[in-house]
Amino acid sequence: MTDDRRATRWRSPDEPCLNCGDTTPGRYCPTCGQRKTEVLVSVRTMLADVLEDQLVLNRALPRTISSLLFRPGLLTEEYVRGRIVRYIAPFRLYLVTSVVFFLILSFIGLRGLDVTIDETDAVSPDSARAVLEAQQRQLAAVDTVNMPESARAAIRASLGTVTAALDSIARSDTAAAADTTLAVQDSAETVQQETDTATATGPDAAEPLPPGTMQPWARNIRIDGSPLFRRALGRKIAQVGHLPLREALRELMRDLLEYAPHMVFILLPFYALLLKLLYIRRSRYYAEHFVFALHVHAFAFVMFTLMILLPDWLNVAFVLWMGVYVWLALKRVYRQGWFRTTLKWWTLGLLYSFALLLGLVGLAVATLLLT
């Protein structure tokens, strides 16, 4: 005997809707919109529904992405004409592309920050000499009386390495000098770890200090500006000042990335308002300009994501295509001549760039105040 209470079974589109009882045939109920499908299904089917409903991984995705990347303005034009179902909805497209971008940036971007801080570029003979002489003065000025023997030995070895490097520069052996400079910097890190616990005036500690104890980089920061900015920055330094400089920068980047999506989302209505003012004689609704803004920002998020994932030498091409893309999209959607389109494209870019700059300043202030 079949248990009618079980809903996990194949259902014909001709059967009544389980939600409202409408008997109209079809895959979707015309009354409530519910799809006529299984209710209790496998985990695989549930995951597929999540990918389709939340991440828009369905048949509309390839058509939408190809149109978004290579046919500027088409998605906005199609949406205004009422051809909506065949593409991903503008707001959902914006949300998905922004989430993917900031998610990738939060991982790869922070690792890139480590590379930027840790990497040492090739040095010229003059810069190598300046670095080595500075290292020599610092090592010679360290008080070794109360240091452990291992620290004194490390300092003596570093001084010998510095002398050898300076001799290499004097012999115009640039490659050897550059390599030795890197070796000196590595040995200086070792000396730093040995001497930080013995002296209060040495370089930043390699490990976090106890909370409330400031690293040298935090103690040496001079804060200027308005009283609000000084209080906000001072509060943030008090929070991360015990961390090494690299870790403190990573912490600040995490906070900035947390609020960056909010900043971009707040600027969306302003971008649409600029379009409304620039095309005020076109008698278009504000919502049409907002849809255009959603599509342009979704395209920008895809471009920025590719710039993170692909080699750096492609970035110039991506930036150029973004500029050309907006011009082509404006011309296609608003249907004006090349001169007016160029003038409004330039004005739009200038005003929105200024708004982005103000937004970044506001983002920095909000990060300092709210974290």
Short mmCIF file of C-alpha atoms in Angstrom, two decimals, residues 59-205:
data_model
loop_
_atom_site.label_atom_id
_atom_site.label_comp_id
_atom_site.label_asym_id
_atom_site.label_seq_id
_atom_site.Cartn_x
_atom_site.Cartn_y
_atom_site.Cartn_z
CA ARG A 59 21.38 27.29 -18.42
CA ALA A 60 21.09 31.09 -18.36
CA LEU A 61 24.59 31.51 -16.95
CA PRO A 62 26.68 30.94 -20.14
CA ARG A 63 24.37 33.16 -22.19
CA THR A 64 24.46 35.89 -19.55
CA ILE A 65 28.22 35.84 -19.00
CA SER A 66 29.05 35.86 -22.72
CA SER A 67 26.68 38.79 -23.28
CA LEU A 68 28.02 40.60 -20.23
CA LEU A 69 31.66 40.31 -21.29
CA PHE A 70 31.53 40.69 -25.07
CA ARG A 71 28.28 42.49 -25.96
CA PRO A 72 28.27 45.79 -24.04
CA GLY A 73 24.81 47.07 -23.19
CA LEU A 74 22.93 44.04 -24.53
CA LEU A 75 21.72 42.80 -21.13
CA THR A 76 20.32 46.22 -20.21
CA GLU A 77 18.68 46.56 -23.62
CA GLU A 78 17.11 43.11 -23.37
CA TYR A 79 15.86 43.76 -19.84
CA VAL A 80 14.23 47.06 -20.80
CA ARG A 81 12.52 45.33 -23.74
CA GLY A 82 11.06 42.73 -21.38
CA ARG A 83 13.25 39.77 -22.34
CA ILE A 84 14.08 38.83 -18.76
CA VAL A 85 13.80 35.07 -18.23
CA ARG A 86 16.51 34.08 -20.71
CA TYR A 87 19.17 35.95 -18.67
CA ILE A 88 20.16 36.12 -15.01
CA ALA A 89 18.36 38.96 -13.24
CA PRO A 90 20.52 42.13 -12.96
CA PHE A 91 20.51 42.34 -9.17
CA ARG A 92 21.35 38.67 -8.72
CA LEU A 93 24.11 38.94 -11.33
CA TYR A 94 25.59 41.88 -9.43
CA LEU A 95 25.44 40.03 -6.10
CA VAL A 96 27.06 36.85 -7.42
CA THR A 97 29.91 38.63 -9.25
CA SER A 98 30.62 40.87 -6.24
CA VAL A 99 30.62 37.95 -3.80
CA VAL A 100 32.98 35.94 -6.00
CA PHE A 101 35.32 38.92 -6.43
CA PHE A 102 35.57 39.85 -2.76
CA LEU A 103 35.87 36.18 -1.74
CA ILE A 104 38.82 35.64 -4.08
CA LEU A 105 40.35 38.97 -3.07
CA SER A 106 40.12 38.07 0.61
CA PHE A 107 42.31 34.99 0.00
CA ILE A 108 44.60 35.75 -2.91
CA GLY A 109 44.81 39.47 -2.17
CA LEU A 110 46.10 38.95 1.35
CA ARG A 111 48.69 36.44 0.13
CA GLY A 112 49.76 39.03 -2.43
CA LEU A 113 50.25 41.48 0.42
CA ASP A 114 52.71 39.07 2.02
CA VAL A 115 54.64 38.82 -1.24
CA THR A 116 54.75 42.58 -1.58
CA ILE A 117 56.13 42.99 1.91
CA ASP A 118 58.52 40.06 1.88
CA GLU A 119 59.94 40.31 -1.63
CA THR A 120 63.16 42.26 -2.18
CA ASP A 121 63.79 43.60 -5.64
CA ALA A 122 67.15 43.56 -7.33
CA VAL A 123 69.31 46.42 -6.09
CA SER A 124 71.71 48.68 -7.89
CA PRO A 125 75.28 49.21 -6.60
CA ASP A 126 74.40 52.63 -5.13
CA SER A 127 71.29 51.38 -3.34
CA ALA A 128 73.16 48.26 -2.17
CA ARG A 129 75.92 50.43 -0.74
CA ALA A 130 73.38 52.60 1.08
CA VAL A 131 71.64 49.55 2.56
CA LEU A 132 74.90 47.96 3.65
CA GLU A 133 76.25 51.15 5.21
CA ALA A 134 72.98 51.60 7.11
CA GLN A 135 73.21 47.99 8.31
CA GLN A 136 76.80 48.55 9.37
CA ARG A 137 75.90 51.62 11.42
CA GLN A 138 72.97 49.86 13.07
CA LEU A 139 74.99 46.78 13.95
CA ALA A 140 77.86 48.85 15.30
CA ALA A 141 75.50 50.88 17.49
CA VAL A 142 73.92 47.87 19.22
CA ASP A 143 74.91 47.50 22.86
CA THR A 144 76.13 43.90 23.20
CA VAL A 145 77.13 44.00 26.86
CA ASN A 146 73.97 42.37 28.19
CA MET A 147 73.28 40.18 25.18
CA PRO A 148 73.58 36.41 25.07
CA GLU A 149 76.64 35.01 23.34
CA SER A 150 74.59 33.77 20.39
CA ALA A 151 73.43 37.33 19.66
CA ARG A 152 76.97 38.72 19.89
CA ALA A 153 78.20 36.02 17.52
CA ALA A 154 75.43 36.81 15.06
CA ILE A 155 76.29 40.50 15.13
CA ARG A 156 79.99 39.79 14.54
CA ALA A 157 79.10 37.52 11.62
CA SER A 158 76.80 40.16 10.16
CA LEU A 159 79.50 42.82 10.41
CA GLY A 160 81.87 40.52 8.57
CA THR A 161 79.27 39.94 5.86
CA VAL A 162 78.69 43.68 5.53
CA THR A 163 82.39 44.30 5.09
CA ALA A 164 82.62 41.61 2.43
CA ALA A 165 79.64 43.09 0.60
CA LEU A 166 81.12 46.58 0.62
CA ASP A 167 84.35 45.17 -0.75
CA SER A 168 82.34 43.47 -3.53
CA ILE A 169 80.78 46.79 -4.46
CA ALA A 170 84.19 48.42 -4.50
CA ARG A 171 85.27 45.75 -7.01
CA SER A 172 82.13 46.53 -9.10
CA ASP A 173 80.81 43.03 -8.57
CA THR A 174 77.18 44.11 -8.73
CA ALA A 175 75.62 40.66 -8.78
CA ALA A 176 77.61 39.51 -5.77
CA ALA A 177 76.79 42.72 -3.95
CA ALA A 178 73.06 42.29 -4.56
CA ASP A 179 73.14 38.68 -3.41
CA THR A 180 75.13 39.61 -0.34
CA THR A 181 72.67 42.40 0.46
CA LEU A 182 69.88 39.84 0.54
CA ALA A 183 71.99 37.64 2.80
CA VAL A 184 72.63 40.57 5.13
CA GLN A 185 68.92 41.29 5.36
CA ASP A 186 68.26 37.64 6.21
CA SER A 187 70.95 37.66 8.87
CA ALA A 188 69.59 40.94 10.21
CA GLU A 189 66.27 39.20 10.82
CA THR A 190 68.10 36.59 12.88
CA VAL A 191 69.89 39.27 14.86
CA GLN A 192 66.55 41.02 15.35
CA GLN A 193 64.98 37.95 16.92
CA GLU A 194 67.95 37.58 19.29
CA THR A 195 68.13 41.22 20.36
CA ASP A 196 64.47 42.25 20.62
CA THR A 197 64.13 40.71 24.05
CA ALA A 198 67.35 42.38 25.27
CA THR A 199 66.89 45.91 23.91
CA ALA A 200 63.85 48.20 23.75
CA THR A 201 65.13 50.21 20.79
CA GLY A 202 65.67 47.40 18.27
CA PRO A 203 63.61 46.56 15.15
CA ASP A 204 60.06 45.20 15.22
CA ALA A 205 59.65 41.84 16.92
#
